[in-house]
Tab-separated table of C-alpha atoms in Angstrom:
chain	number	residue	atom	x	y	z
A	1	UNK	CA	0.388	-0.078	-0.282
A	2	UNK	CA	0.976	3.656	-0.479
A	3	UNK	CA	2.061	5.587	2.385
A	4	UNK	CA	1.698	9.206	3.202
A	5	UNK	CA	3.821	11.339	4.017
A	6	UNK	CA	5.233	13.727	7.001
A	7	UNK	CA	7.020	16.385	6.065
A	8	UNK	CA	8.555	19.387	7.965
A	9	UNK	CA	6.334	22.328	8.540
A	10	UNK	CA	3.899	20.389	6.657
A	11	UNK	CA	6.130	21.561	3.567
A	12	UNK	CA	8.293	19.830	1.652
A	13	UNK	CA	11.661	18.722	3.541
A	14	UNK	CA	14.046	16.460	2.406
A	15	UNK	CA	13.389	14.403	5.673
A	16	UNK	CA	9.578	12.482	5.624
A	17	UNK	CA	8.130	9.232	7.286
A	18	UNK	CA	5.262	7.416	7.685
A	19	UNK	CA	2.706	8.703	9.907
A	20	UNK	CA	-0.897	8.703	11.543
A	21	UNK	CA	-4.067	9.699	9.353
A	22	UNK	CA	-6.931	10.307	10.860
A	23	UNK	CA	-10.288	10.552	9.772
A	24	UNK	CA	-12.917	11.899	11.682
A	25	UNK	CA	-15.732	12.887	8.927
A	26	UNK	CA	-17.780	10.002	9.440
A	27	UNK	CA	-17.331	6.653	10.870
A	28	UNK	CA	-13.699	7.591	12.690
A	29	UNK	CA	-11.090	5.703	10.208
A	30	UNK	CA	-7.389	5.364	11.738
A	31	UNK	CA	-4.803	4.604	9.517
A	32	UNK	CA	-1.121	4.366	11.018
A	33	UNK	CA	2.374	3.923	8.587
A	34	UNK	CA	0.101	3.736	5.546
A	35	UNK	CA	-1.820	0.437	7.235
A	36	UNK	CA	-5.465	0.340	8.543
A	37	UNK	CA	-5.873	0.427	12.471
A	38	UNK	CA	-8.541	-2.159	13.300
A	39	UNK	CA	-9.614	0.199	16.365
A	40	UNK	CA	-12.079	-1.845	17.625
A	41	UNK	CA	-15.022	-1.912	19.434
A	42	UNK	CA	-17.744	1.455	20.320
A	43	UNK	CA	-15.677	2.273	23.830
A	44	UNK	CA	-12.057	1.806	22.403
A	45	UNK	CA	-12.977	4.157	18.717
A	46	UNK	CA	-15.210	6.611	21.261
A	47	UNK	CA	-11.008	6.606	22.917
A	48	UNK	CA	-9.410	6.909	19.723
A	49	UNK	CA	-11.103	10.263	18.128
A	50	UNK	CA	-12.075	11.499	21.770
A	51	UNK	CA	-8.112	11.864	20.789
A	52	UNK	CA	-8.016	13.113	17.522
A	53	UNK	CA	-10.533	15.682	18.731
A	54	UNK	CA	-7.870	17.115	20.339
A	55	UNK	CA	-5.758	18.280	17.520
A	56	UNK	CA	-1.987	16.201	18.865
A	57	UNK	CA	-2.806	17.526	21.727
A	58	UNK	CA	-2.575	16.815	26.339
A	59	UNK	CA	-6.221	14.686	27.427
A	60	UNK	CA	-6.145	13.430	30.636
A	61	UNK	CA	-7.652	10.867	31.600
A	62	UNK	CA	-10.814	11.390	33.680
A	63	UNK	CA	-11.546	13.936	30.567
A	64	UNK	CA	-11.286	10.268	27.756
A	65	UNK	CA	-13.307	9.376	30.703
A	66	UNK	CA	-16.206	11.443	30.788
A	67	UNK	CA	-16.382	10.926	27.361
A	68	UNK	CA	-15.989	7.838	26.318
A	69	UNK	CA	-18.781	6.513	28.711
A	70	UNK	CA	-21.159	9.421	27.620
A	71	UNK	CA	-20.438	11.563	31.201
A	72	UNK	CA	-20.845	8.232	33.147
A	73	UNK	CA	-18.118	6.770	33.152
A	74	UNK	CA	-17.577	3.498	36.102
A	75	UNK	CA	-15.836	4.387	38.912
A	76	UNK	CA	-13.529	1.970	38.214
A	77	UNK	CA	-12.548	2.360	34.993
A	78	UNK	CA	-8.486	3.466	35.037
A	79	UNK	CA	-7.532	-0.219	34.364
A	80	UNK	CA	-9.869	-0.537	31.389
A	81	UNK	CA	-8.768	2.978	30.154
A	82	UNK	CA	-5.514	1.644	30.149
A	83	UNK	CA	-5.676	-1.315	28.416
A	84	UNK	CA	-7.487	0.195	25.240
A	85	UNK	CA	-4.719	2.748	25.232
A	86	UNK	CA	-1.768	-0.586	25.524
A	87	UNK	CA	-4.345	-2.198	22.334
A	88	UNK	CA	-4.494	1.224	20.594
A	89	UNK	CA	-0.333	1.405	21.237
A	90	UNK	CA	-0.478	-2.752	19.513
A	91	UNK	CA	-2.981	-2.211	16.829
A	92	UNK	CA	-0.956	1.425	15.127
A	93	UNK	CA	2.221	-1.106	14.886
A	94	UNK	CA	5.674	1.016	14.041
A	95	UNK	CA	3.277	4.217	14.397
A	96	UNK	CA	3.306	3.654	18.138
A	97	UNK	CA	5.559	6.725	19.222
A	98	UNK	CA	2.537	8.623	18.233
A	99	UNK	CA	0.083	7.424	20.543
A	100	UNK	CA	1.813	9.178	24.178
A	101	UNK	CA	1.798	9.235	28.134
A	102	UNK	CA	1.307	13.155	29.018
A	103	UNK	CA	0.766	13.483	32.691
A	104	UNK	CA	-2.376	11.920	33.547
A	105	UNK	CA	-3.734	11.671	29.992
A	106	UNK	CA	-2.392	10.881	26.875
A	107	UNK	CA	-1.587	12.059	23.417
A	108	UNK	CA	-2.282	11.379	20.082
A	109	UNK	CA	0.054	12.310	17.193
A	110	UNK	CA	-2.109	12.278	14.028
A	111	UNK	CA	-2.934	14.186	10.942
A	112	UNK	CA	-6.652	14.547	10.807
A	113	UNK	CA	-9.012	14.717	8.095
A	114	UNK	CA	-11.328	17.682	10.233
A	115	UNK	CA	-8.412	20.076	10.548
A	116	UNK	CA	-7.824	19.520	7.126
A	117	UNK	CA	-11.326	20.185	6.287
A	118	UNK	CA	-11.469	22.863	7.955
A	119	UNK	CA	-8.582	24.596	6.437
A	120	UNK	CA	-9.110	23.841	2.988
A	121	UNK	CA	-13.032	25.877	3.906
A	122	UNK	CA	-10.357	28.698	5.031
A	123	UNK	CA	-8.344	28.783	2.437
A	124	UNK	CA	-10.899	28.755	0.149
A	125	UNK	CA	-12.439	32.078	1.195
A	126	UNK	CA	-8.953	33.318	1.442
A	127	UNK	CA	-8.729	32.757	-1.798
A	128	UNK	CA	-12.405	34.643	-2.674
A	129	UNK	CA	-11.524	37.545	-0.722
A	130	UNK	CA	-8.093	37.453	-2.947
A	131	UNK	CA	-11.207	37.764	-5.932
A	132	UNK	CA	-9.846	34.431	-7.136
A	133	UNK	CA	-12.301	32.103	-7.343
A	134	UNK	CA	-11.230	29.834	-9.973
A	135	UNK	CA	-8.805	28.545	-7.165
A	136	UNK	CA	-11.467	28.979	-4.876
A	137	UNK	CA	-13.990	26.798	-5.836
A	138	UNK	CA	-10.500	24.146	-6.050
A	139	UNK	CA	-9.845	24.344	-2.738
A	140	UNK	CA	-14.083	24.246	-1.491
A	141	UNK	CA	-13.837	21.437	-3.578
A	142	UNK	CA	-10.757	19.391	-1.542
A	143	UNK	CA	-12.271	20.544	1.495
A	144	UNK	CA	-16.057	18.860	0.513
A	145	UNK	CA	-14.329	15.871	-0.797
A	146	UNK	CA	-12.920	14.897	3.215
A	147	UNK	CA	-16.038	14.634	3.930
A	148	UNK	CA	-18.130	11.413	4.333
A	149	UNK	CA	-20.868	12.052	6.823
A	150	UNK	CA	-21.164	12.820	10.718
A	151	UNK	CA	-18.315	15.010	11.849
A	152	UNK	CA	-17.036	12.753	15.641
A	153	UNK	CA	-20.257	10.042	14.711
A	154	UNK	CA	-18.487	7.383	16.715
A	155	UNK	CA	-18.637	10.161	20.141
A	156	UNK	CA	-22.679	11.264	19.327
A	157	UNK	CA	-23.793	11.647	23.249
A	158	UNK	CA	-21.078	13.078	24.109
A	159	UNK	CA	-21.183	16.956	25.602
A	160	UNK	CA	-17.702	17.293	25.111
A	161	UNK	CA	-18.246	16.054	21.103
A	162	UNK	CA	-20.776	18.750	20.520
A	163	UNK	CA	-19.091	21.921	20.433
A	164	UNK	CA	-16.879	20.793	17.377
A	165	UNK	CA	-19.380	18.892	15.130
A	166	UNK	CA	-21.954	22.468	14.926
A	167	UNK	CA	-18.486	24.389	14.201
A	168	UNK	CA	-17.437	21.477	11.159
A	169	UNK	CA	-21.495	21.481	11.018
A	170	UNK	CA	-21.977	25.514	9.928
A	171	UNK	CA	-18.328	25.207	7.855
A	172	UNK	CA	-19.823	22.222	5.581
């Protein structure tokens, strides 16, 4: 399979490496080093989606538990959460270092389609403001091509995801 590459500063670089790609504009999908990742059932999928929503920022265990269990985590969620994290790390294969312990939580470094979508919309608007409609149309088309369904569908009903979903829906 083709390997997608990440370059320094999101531009051309002499060094590039395989990376983790997260898709949340529809059902959550993850690709690591060009290979689809088996995310498991609904709870591990929510974990991954919550980490992708944070866009590389650390998320505390308690915040992850609130999101994964829709505000009603079990009293002893920590062990289960750690098992999900361990399973995800194994599933990421050669890209396991993208999932890191950060303080009292975790962070997942990944390129996320929601970010690319928002950047594409912003670029299209900027090009329109610069009276470059043909280029704006291409930017909007590229952004819309990323859209596969309901944003953050795996977090439907999770209060923490509501603002993200509303913002992306409005941009769409």
